[in-house]
């Protein structure tokens, strides 16, 4: 906007130079007239909109008055200002005619260039002009930058790699043979059918997989891959659960060559089947966070932190009476220590427990999240590349069928910022799937039985917008964004929607 102002009083010392950035006020430097004034009096201002490429004639101020123009750029960059005092009003036919110091417009003959910032107001003091000859002004803004290219999902076609299981559920990803290419562990918890094992899918280094090993366990659910015994080889730890009482959880020690020695531990509490990992005592070995829920003989629920490799209890923390639904590990305040986020099964709230590197964690705060009814699932993510762990939360519909929607929370040392994603469902992972430098989401859909699509949500840096339906992708609770073939490009591996079709779907990233 340009304001043509006739002010009384002494000249404005702040505008002795032709152009100066300023803060607008009502102190008399620039008259504080109502912005809706239609006819300018001697002490009022009339707003005049600027149209790019036009030349403006500005009437002279009354005798004894001072004349200023306030200009707020809509583009950051070098602006060229042309000044003149001759009639008539002239409109440049081509912007190119007004980009040099000597213009062909005829009525503008003095030019100056200034680096201006979008949205910041600037004051231009205009030299006196007679009433017969108004002051002429023409401002040429810099050319707008070209629009960014449209975002394109950079994933290749789906390739399905079968395992020998029949009831695949959760998956975990990690390098089990030391070649730098991650393998995939698939849990098969089919208690009724007798399919109770963990299948190992070997990566050939190029992102292609084949079944390599099987280890029998009790009703395996979520697993983690890490060097839990400190011998230099990654192992597999898993939770066993059928929600019918405590079951033997398992520790698969990596002996090399896709051979594993199994040890088990059976807790006195009933574990839900979820598992998360973090080094809470900072000894260099990842510890475990598991959720326990009420069994036949008790009403307690909460989370437990287990020190590896001995599976000693570092902390057993009751929460939400008998309604704890989820817990995840992460550095949620960015202080370098592992924390725990625990969710309620009766309300859309989570509670944060902060760690200090010694093992146990302490309660810090409760957060209300924009999900329906209660928390059904929590997933730790990296949404912005800072030191603090971000997370997604899922909620359920009032009838309890499937997942209604979710939210994602950006964490930092300063606090938390949460955005709602109503169509977030089942599972989620984060990665830059269009190579624009901003983290995106990959997610299943709510109530996926009817239409089990896999959705790419394009990141904006502060939120996520619908990007595309992934061709061939299926909604699933289990997925991971990881570089499977060491080419520096993010890939995607999922379990797939059909639990009876055991194996993994792999989408290799494209340049």
Coordinates of C-alpha atoms in Angstrom, one line a residue:
X1 CA 0.0 0.0 0.0
X2 CA 1.1 3.6 -0.6
X3 CA 0.0 6.4 1.7
X4 CA 0.2 9.9 0.5
X5 CA 0.4 12.0 3.5
X6 CA 0.4 15.8 4.2
X7 CA 1.8 16.4 7.6
X8 CA 2.2 19.5 9.7
X9 CA 5.2 20.2 11.9
X10 CA 8.9 20.1 11.4
X11 CA 10.6 17.9 8.8
X12 CA 11.0 14.2 9.7
X13 CA 14.6 13.7 10.7
X14 CA 14.2 9.9 10.2
X15 CA 13.6 10.4 6.5
X16 CA 16.4 12.7 5.5
X17 CA 17.7 10.0 3.2
X18 CA 15.5 9.1 0.2
X19 CA 14.5 5.7 1.6
X20 CA 14.6 4.3 5.1
X21 CA 13.0 1.4 6.8
X22 CA 10.8 2.5 9.6
X23 CA 8.2 1.5 12.2
X24 CA 4.9 3.3 11.5
X25 CA 3.4 5.1 14.5
X26 CA 1.1 8.0 15.4
X27 CA 3.8 10.4 16.6
X28 CA 3.6 12.8 13.7
X29 CA 6.5 11.3 11.6
X30 CA 3.7 9.8 9.5
X31 CA 0.2 11.0 10.1
X32 CA -1.9 8.2 11.7
X33 CA -5.0 8.7 9.7
X34 CA -7.9 6.2 9.5
X35 CA -7.0 3.7 6.8
X36 CA -10.5 3.9 5.3
X37 CA -10.4 7.7 4.7
X38 CA -11.6 8.4 1.1
X39 CA -10.7 12.1 0.8
X40 CA -7.5 13.3 2.2
X41 CA -7.6 16.5 4.3
X42 CA -4.4 18.3 5.2
X43 CA -3.6 16.0 8.1
X44 CA -5.1 12.7 6.9
X45 CA -3.9 9.9 4.6
X46 CA -5.6 8.1 1.8
X47 CA -4.4 4.6 0.9
X48 CA -3.6 4.0 -2.7
X49 CA -2.9 0.4 -3.8
X50 CA 0.2 -0.2 -5.9
X51 CA -0.1 -2.1 -9.1
X52 CA 3.1 -3.5 -10.5
X53 CA 4.3 -1.7 -13.6
X54 CA 2.2 1.4 -13.2
X55 CA 3.4 5.0 -12.7
X56 CA 1.7 7.1 -10.0
X57 CA 1.1 10.9 -9.9
X58 CA 1.1 12.2 -6.4
X59 CA -0.5 15.6 -5.7
X60 CA 1.7 18.2 -4.0
X61 CA 1.2 18.9 -0.3
X62 CA -0.4 22.0 0.9
X63 CA 1.8 25.0 1.6
X64 CA 3.9 24.4 4.7
X65 CA 3.2 20.6 4.8
X66 CA 5.6 17.7 4.2
X67 CA 4.9 14.8 1.9
X68 CA 5.8 11.1 2.5
X69 CA 5.0 7.8 0.8
X70 CA 4.9 4.5 2.8
X71 CA 5.6 1.5 0.7
X72 CA 5.4 -2.2 1.9
X73 CA 7.0 -4.6 -0.6
X74 CA 5.3 -7.9 -1.3
X75 CA 8.6 -9.4 -2.6
X76 CA 12.1 -9.5 -1.0
X77 CA 14.9 -8.2 -3.2
X78 CA 16.3 -5.2 -5.1
X79 CA 13.6 -2.7 -6.1
X80 CA 14.1 0.1 -8.6
X81 CA 12.5 3.4 -7.9
X82 CA 12.0 5.9 -10.7
X83 CA 11.2 9.6 -9.7
X84 CA 9.9 12.4 -11.9
X85 CA 7.8 15.5 -11.8
X86 CA 6.3 16.0 -15.3
X87 CA 2.9 15.4 -16.7
X88 CA 1.1 13.4 -17.9
X89 CA 0.6 10.2 -15.9
X90 CA 2.4 7.5 -17.8
X91 CA 2.1 3.7 -17.7
X92 CA 5.1 1.7 -18.9
X93 CA 4.0 -0.8 -21.6
X94 CA 6.8 -3.2 -20.7
X95 CA 8.6 -3.7 -17.5
X96 CA 11.9 -3.9 -19.4
X97 CA 11.6 -0.2 -20.3
X98 CA 11.8 0.7 -16.7
X99 CA 14.7 -1.4 -15.5
X100 CA 17.6 0.9 -16.5
X101 CA 18.8 4.2 -15.1
X102 CA 17.8 5.9 -18.4
X103 CA 14.2 5.0 -19.0
X104 CA 12.2 5.2 -22.2
X105 CA 9.0 6.1 -20.3
X106 CA 9.7 9.7 -21.0
X107 CA 8.3 11.2 -17.8
X108 CA 10.6 9.4 -15.3
X109 CA 14.3 10.3 -15.4
X110 CA 15.9 9.6 -12.0
X111 CA 16.3 6.0 -10.7
X112 CA 17.7 4.4 -7.5
X113 CA 17.8 0.9 -6.3
X114 CA 17.2 -0.4 -2.8
X115 CA 17.3 -3.9 -1.2
X116 CA 13.8 -4.2 0.5
X117 CA 12.3 -6.9 2.6
X118 CA 8.9 -8.3 2.0
X119 CA 6.3 -7.1 4.5
X120 CA 8.5 -4.4 6.1
X121 CA 7.2 -0.8 5.7
X122 CA 9.5 1.8 4.2
X123 CA 9.1 5.6 4.1
X124 CA 10.0 7.7 1.1
X125 CA 10.2 11.5 1.6
X126 CA 9.0 13.2 -1.6
X127 CA 10.5 16.5 -2.8
X128 CA 8.1 19.4 -3.2
X129 CA 6.1 19.7 -6.4
X130 CA 3.7 22.3 -7.6
X131 CA 0.0 21.7 -7.7
X132 CA 0.2 21.9 -11.5
X133 CA 3.0 19.3 -11.7
X134 CA 2.4 16.3 -9.4
X135 CA 5.3 14.2 -8.2
X136 CA 5.7 11.1 -10.3
X137 CA 6.7 7.7 -8.8
X138 CA 7.2 4.3 -10.4
X139 CA 8.4 1.2 -8.4
X140 CA 9.7 -1.9 -10.2
X141 CA 9.8 -5.0 -7.9
X142 CA 12.2 -7.8 -8.6
X143 CA 11.0 -10.6 -10.7
X144 CA 9.3 -13.2 -8.6
X145 CA 11.2 -16.5 -8.2
X146 CA 10.0 -19.3 -10.3
X147 CA 7.5 -21.5 -8.6
X148 CA 8.9 -24.7 -7.1
X149 CA 8.4 -27.8 -9.2
X150 CA 5.5 -30.0 -8.2
X151 CA 6.2 -32.5 -5.6
X152 CA 6.6 -36.0 -6.9
X153 CA 6.6 -39.2 -4.9
X154 CA 10.0 -40.8 -5.7
X155 CA 9.4 -44.5 -5.0
X156 CA 9.6 -47.3 -7.5
X157 CA 7.0 -50.0 -8.0
X158 CA 6.2 -52.4 -5.2
X159 CA 8.0 -55.7 -5.0
X160 CA 6.7 -58.5 -2.7
X161 CA 9.1 -60.8 -1.0
X162 CA 7.4 -63.9 0.6
X163 CA 8.5 -65.5 3.8
X164 CA 7.3 -68.9 5.0
X165 CA 5.0 -67.6 7.7
X166 CA 1.2 -67.5 7.6
X167 CA 0.2 -64.7 10.0
X168 CA 2.7 -61.9 9.7
X169 CA 2.1 -58.9 12.0
X170 CA 4.9 -56.6 13.2
X171 CA 8.2 -56.0 11.5
X172 CA 11.5 -54.5 12.6
X173 CA 14.5 -53.5 10.5
X174 CA 18.3 -53.7 11.2
X175 CA 21.6 -55.0 9.8
X176 CA 22.0 -58.6 11.1
X177 CA 25.0 -59.7 9.0
X178 CA 27.2 -56.7 9.2
X179 CA 27.2 -55.7 5.5
X180 CA 25.6 -52.3 6.1
X181 CA 22.3 -53.3 4.4
X182 CA 19.4 -53.8 6.9
X183 CA 17.4 -57.0 7.2
X184 CA 13.8 -57.4 8.2
X185 CA 12.4 -59.5 11.1
X186 CA 8.7 -60.6 10.8
X187 CA 6.6 -61.6 13.7
X188 CA 4.2 -64.5 13.2
X189 CA 2.0 -64.7 16.3
X190 CA -0.7 -67.2 15.1
X191 CA -1.3 -69.0 18.4
X192 CA -4.4 -70.9 17.1
X193 CA -2.7 -72.1 14.0
X194 CA 0.6 -72.9 15.6
X195 CA 2.6 -70.4 13.5
X196 CA 4.7 -68.9 16.4
X197 CA 8.0 -67.7 15.1
X198 CA 10.2 -64.9 13.9
X199 CA 11.2 -65.0 10.2
X200 CA 14.4 -63.3 9.1
X201 CA 14.4 -61.8 5.6
X202 CA 18.0 -61.3 4.3
X203 CA 18.9 -58.3 2.2
X204 CA 21.2 -58.9 -0.7
X205 CA 22.6 -55.4 -0.4
X206 CA 20.6 -54.1 -3.4
X207 CA 17.3 -54.1 -1.5
X208 CA 16.1 -57.5 -2.6
X209 CA 15.1 -60.0 0.1
X210 CA 15.0 -63.8 0.6
X211 CA 14.0 -65.9 3.6
X212 CA 17.1 -66.7 5.6
X213 CA 16.1 -68.0 9.1
X214 CA 13.3 -68.9 11.5
X215 CA 13.3 -68.9 15.3
X216 CA 10.3 -70.4 17.2
X217 CA 9.0 -68.2 20.0
X218 CA 5.9 -67.6 22.1
X219 CA 3.3 -65.4 20.3
X220 CA 5.8 -62.9 19.0
X221 CA 4.7 -59.3 18.7
X222 CA 6.9 -56.2 18.4
X223 CA 10.6 -56.7 18.0
X224 CA 13.7 -54.5 18.1
X225 CA 17.1 -55.0 16.4
X226 CA 20.2 -53.7 18.1
X227 CA 23.5 -54.9 19.6
X228 CA 21.9 -55.7 23.0
X229 CA 24.8 -57.8 24.3
X230 CA 27.6 -55.6 23.2
X231 CA 29.5 -58.2 21.1
X232 CA 29.4 -56.1 17.9
X233 CA 26.6 -58.0 16.2
X234 CA 23.0 -56.8 16.1
X235 CA 20.5 -59.1 18.0
X236 CA 16.7 -59.3 18.1
X237 CA 14.6 -58.8 21.2
X238 CA 10.9 -59.3 21.2
X239 CA 7.7 -59.2 23.3
X240 CA 5.4 -62.2 23.3
X241 CA 1.7 -61.5 24.0
X242 CA -1.7 -63.0 23.5
X243 CA -3.3 -60.9 26.4
X244 CA -4.2 -64.1 28.2
X245 CA -1.5 -63.8 30.8
X246 CA 2.3 -63.3 30.9
X247 CA 4.3 -65.2 28.2
X248 CA 8.0 -65.8 27.8
X249 CA 9.6 -62.8 26.0
X250 CA 12.7 -63.6 23.9
X251 CA 16.2 -62.5 23.3
X252 CA 17.8 -63.8 20.1
X253 CA 21.5 -63.6 20.4
X254 CA 23.2 -63.3 17.0
X255 CA 25.7 -66.0 16.5
X256 CA 26.5 -65.0 12.9
X257 CA 25.4 -66.6 9.6
X258 CA 21.8 -66.0 10.5
X259 CA 22.0 -68.4 13.5
X260 CA 20.6 -67.3 16.8
X261 CA 20.7 -68.5 20.4
X262 CA 17.4 -67.9 22.2
X263 CA 17.0 -66.9 25.8
X264 CA 13.7 -66.0 27.4
X265 CA 12.4 -64.2 30.4
X266 CA 8.8 -64.3 31.7
X267 CA 7.6 -61.3 33.7
X268 CA 5.1 -61.4 36.5
X269 CA 3.1 -58.7 34.7
X270 CA 1.2 -59.2 31.5
X271 CA 2.8 -57.3 28.6
X272 CA 0.7 -55.8 25.9
X273 CA 3.0 -56.7 23.1
X274 CA 4.5 -53.2 22.3
X275 CA 8.2 -52.5 22.6
X276 CA 10.4 -49.4 22.3
X277 CA 14.1 -48.9 22.9
X278 CA 16.5 -46.3 24.3
X279 CA 19.7 -46.1 26.3
X280 CA 18.4 -44.9 29.6
X281 CA 21.5 -45.5 31.7
X282 CA 23.8 -44.3 28.9
X283 CA 26.1 -47.4 29.0
X284 CA 26.1 -47.7 25.2
X285 CA 23.5 -50.5 25.1
X286 CA 19.9 -50.0 24.2
X287 CA 17.4 -50.7 26.9
X288 CA 13.7 -51.6 26.6
X289 CA 10.4 -50.0 27.3
X290 CA 7.4 -52.3 27.5
X291 CA 3.7 -51.7 28.4
X292 CA 2.0 -53.9 31.0
X293 CA -1.7 -54.2 31.3
X294 CA -4.1 -55.8 33.8
X295 CA -4.2 -59.6 34.0
X296 CA -6.5 -61.9 35.8
X297 CA -5.1 -61.2 39.3
X298 CA -4.5 -57.4 39.2
X299 CA -5.8 -54.1 37.9
X300 CA -2.4 -52.3 37.3
X301 CA -1.0 -50.9 34.1
X302 CA 1.9 -48.8 33.1
X303 CA 5.4 -49.1 31.6
X304 CA 8.6 -50.9 32.6
X305 CA 12.2 -50.0 31.7
X306 CA 14.4 -53.0 31.3
X307 CA 18.2 -52.8 31.3
X308 CA 19.9 -54.9 28.7
X309 CA 21.4 -57.5 28.3
X310 CA 20.3 -58.9 31.6
X311 CA 16.7 -57.7 31.4
X312 CA 16.9 -56.2 34.9
X313 CA 14.1 -53.8 35.9
X314 CA 15.3 -50.2 36.0
X315 CA 11.8 -48.8 36.7
X316 CA 8.3 -50.1 37.0
X317 CA 5.9 -47.2 36.7
X318 CA 2.1 -47.5 37.2
X319 CA 0.1 -45.1 35.1
X320 CA -3.5 -44.3 34.2
X321 CA -4.8 -46.9 36.7
X322 CA -5.6 -49.9 34.6
X323 CA -5.8 -48.0 31.3
X324 CA -2.3 -47.5 30.0
X325 CA -2.4 -48.1 26.2
X326 CA 1.0 -47.2 24.8
X327 CA 4.5 -46.1 25.7
X328 CA 7.5 -45.1 23.6
X329 CA 11.1 -44.1 24.3
X330 CA 12.8 -41.0 22.9
X331 CA 14.6 -37.7 23.7
X332 CA 11.4 -35.6 23.7
X333 CA 13.0 -32.4 25.1
X334 CA 16.3 -32.6 23.2
X335 CA 18.5 -32.6 26.3
X336 CA 20.5 -35.7 25.2
X337 CA 18.8 -38.1 27.7
X338 CA 16.1 -40.7 26.9
X339 CA 12.6 -40.1 28.1
X340 CA 9.3 -42.0 28.1
X341 CA 5.9 -40.9 26.6
X342 CA 3.0 -42.9 27.9
X343 CA -0.6 -42.8 26.6
X344 CA -4.0 -43.3 28.2
X345 CA -6.6 -45.8 27.1
X346 CA -9.5 -43.7 28.4
X347 CA -8.6 -40.2 27.4
X348 CA -6.8 -38.4 24.5
X349 CA -3.8 -37.5 26.7
X350 CA -0.2 -38.6 27.1
X351 CA 2.2 -38.1 30.0
X352 CA 5.9 -37.3 29.6
X353 CA 8.5 -38.8 31.9
X354 CA 12.0 -37.2 31.6
X355 CA 15.3 -39.1 32.0
X356 CA 18.6 -37.8 33.3
X357 CA 20.9 -40.6 32.0
X358 CA 20.9 -42.7 35.2
X359 CA 18.2 -45.1 34.2
X360 CA 14.9 -44.1 35.9
X361 CA 12.6 -41.3 34.6
X362 CA 10.4 -38.8 36.4
X363 CA 7.0 -37.3 35.6
X364 CA 7.2 -33.9 33.9
X365 CA 3.8 -33.0 32.3
X366 CA 0.6 -34.1 30.7
X367 CA -0.3 -33.2 27.1
X368 CA -3.8 -33.3 25.6
X369 CA -3.8 -34.4 21.9
X370 CA -6.4 -33.8 19.2
X371 CA -7.4 -37.4 18.7
X372 CA -10.7 -39.1 19.5
X373 CA -11.7 -40.8 22.7
X374 CA -8.3 -42.3 23.8
X375 CA -4.8 -43.1 22.7
X376 CA -4.4 -46.3 20.9
X377 CA -0.9 -46.1 19.6
X378 CA 2.2 -43.9 19.8
X379 CA 5.1 -43.9 17.3
X380 CA 8.4 -42.1 17.7
X381 CA 9.4 -40.1 14.6
X382 CA 11.9 -37.5 13.3
X383 CA 9.8 -34.8 11.7
X384 CA 12.3 -31.9 11.5
X385 CA 15.8 -33.1 12.1
X386 CA 16.4 -31.3 15.4
X387 CA 17.6 -33.0 18.6
X388 CA 14.2 -33.7 20.0
X389 CA 12.2 -36.8 19.2
X390 CA 8.8 -36.1 17.6
X391 CA 5.8 -38.5 17.7
X392 CA 2.5 -39.5 16.2
X393 CA -0.5 -40.5 18.2
X394 CA -3.5 -42.5 17.1
X395 CA -7.1 -42.4 18.5
X396 CA -10.1 -44.6 18.0
X397 CA -13.7 -43.9 16.9
X398 CA -16.5 -43.9 19.5
X399 CA -17.7 -47.3 18.4
X400 CA -14.2 -48.8 18.8
X401 CA -13.9 -50.0 15.2
X402 CA -10.5 -49.3 13.7
X403 CA -8.7 -46.0 14.0
X404 CA -10.5 -42.7 13.5
X405 CA -7.5 -40.4 13.1
X406 CA -4.3 -39.1 14.6
X407 CA -2.0 -36.2 15.3
X408 CA 1.7 -35.5 14.9
X409 CA 3.7 -33.5 17.5
X410 CA 6.9 -31.5 16.8
X411 CA 9.1 -31.6 19.9
X412 CA 11.8 -29.2 20.9
X413 CA 13.6 -27.9 24.0
X414 CA 11.0 -25.0 24.0
X415 CA 8.0 -27.3 24.1
X416 CA 5.5 -29.1 21.7
X417 CA 3.5 -28.1 18.7
X418 CA 0.7 -30.5 17.6
X419 CA -1.2 -30.7 14.3
X420 CA -4.2 -32.9 13.7
X421 CA -4.4 -35.4 10.8
X422 CA -7.9 -36.9 10.7
X423 CA -7.0 -39.4 8.0
X424 CA -3.9 -40.8 9.7
X425 CA -4.5 -44.4 10.5
X426 CA -3.0 -47.8 11.4
X427 CA 0.7 -47.1 11.1
X428 CA 3.1 -44.3 10.2
X429 CA 6.7 -43.7 9.3
X430 CA 8.6 -40.6 8.4
X431 CA 11.1 -39.8 5.6
X432 CA 11.8 -37.4 2.7
X433 CA 9.9 -39.3 0.0
X434 CA 10.1 -36.5 -2.6
X435 CA 13.7 -35.4 -2.0
X436 CA 12.8 -31.7 -1.3
X437 CA 14.6 -31.6 2.0
X438 CA 11.5 -31.7 4.1
X439 CA 10.3 -34.8 6.1
X440 CA 7.1 -36.4 4.9
X441 CA 4.8 -39.1 6.3
X442 CA 3.7 -42.4 5.0
X443 CA 0.6 -43.8 6.6
X444 CA -2.2 -46.3 6.4
X445 CA -5.8 -45.2 6.5
X446 CA -8.6 -45.4 9.1
X447 CA -10.8 -48.4 9.0
X448 CA -8.7 -49.9 6.3
X449 CA -10.7 -53.0 5.8
X450 CA -13.0 -51.2 3.3
X451 CA -10.2 -49.5 1.3
X452 CA -6.7 -50.4 2.5
X453 CA -4.7 -47.6 0.8
X454 CA -1.2 -46.4 1.7
X455 CA -1.0 -42.6 1.7
X456 CA 1.9 -40.3 1.2
X457 CA 1.5 -37.1 3.3
X458 CA 3.8 -34.3 1.9
X459 CA 5.6 -32.3 4.6
X460 CA 5.6 -28.5 4.6
X461 CA 8.0 -28.2 7.6
X462 CA 5.2 -27.4 10.0
X463 CA 2.3 -29.6 8.8
X464 CA 1.4 -32.3 6.3
X465 CA -0.8 -32.2 3.2
X466 CA -2.2 -35.0 1.1
X467 CA 0.4 -36.0 -1.5
X468 CA -0.7 -39.2 -3.3
X469 CA -2.0 -42.7 -2.9
X470 CA 1.0 -45.0 -3.2
X471 CA 0.5 -47.2 -6.2
X472 CA 0.3 -50.8 -5.1
X473 CA 0.6 -49.9 -1.4
X474 CA -1.6 -51.2 1.3
X475 CA -2.6 -49.8 4.7
X476 CA -0.7 -51.6 7.5
X477 CA 0.3 -51.1 11.1
X478 CA 4.0 -51.8 10.3
X479 CA 6.3 -49.9 8.0
X480 CA 9.7 -48.4 8.0
X481 CA 11.5 -45.6 6.0
X482 CA 15.1 -46.7 5.6
X483 CA 17.9 -46.8 3.0
X484 CA 17.8 -50.5 2.0
X485 CA 20.5 -50.5 -0.6
X486 CA 22.9 -47.8 0.6
X487 CA 22.3 -45.5 -2.4
X488 CA 21.6 -42.5 -0.2
X489 CA 17.9 -42.5 -1.1
X490 CA 15.1 -43.3 1.3
X491 CA 13.2 -46.6 0.6
X492 CA 10.0 -48.0 2.2
X493 CA 9.3 -51.4 3.5
X494 CA 5.9 -52.5 4.8
X495 CA 4.3 -55.7 6.0
X496 CA 1.2 -55.2 3.8
X497 CA -2.5 -55.3 4.7
X498 CA -3.2 -59.0 4.4
X499 CA -1.8 -60.8 7.5
X500 CA -2.4 -64.2 5.8
X501 CA 0.0 -63.3 3.0
X502 CA 3.3 -63.4 4.9
X503 CA 6.2 -61.4 3.6
X504 CA 7.2 -57.8 3.0
X505 CA 6.4 -55.1 0.4
X506 CA 9.5 -53.1 -0.7
X507 CA 9.4 -49.8 -2.5
X508 CA 12.9 -48.7 -3.5
X509 CA 13.5 -44.9 -3.8
X510 CA 14.2 -43.4 -7.1
X511 CA 16.6 -40.5 -7.9

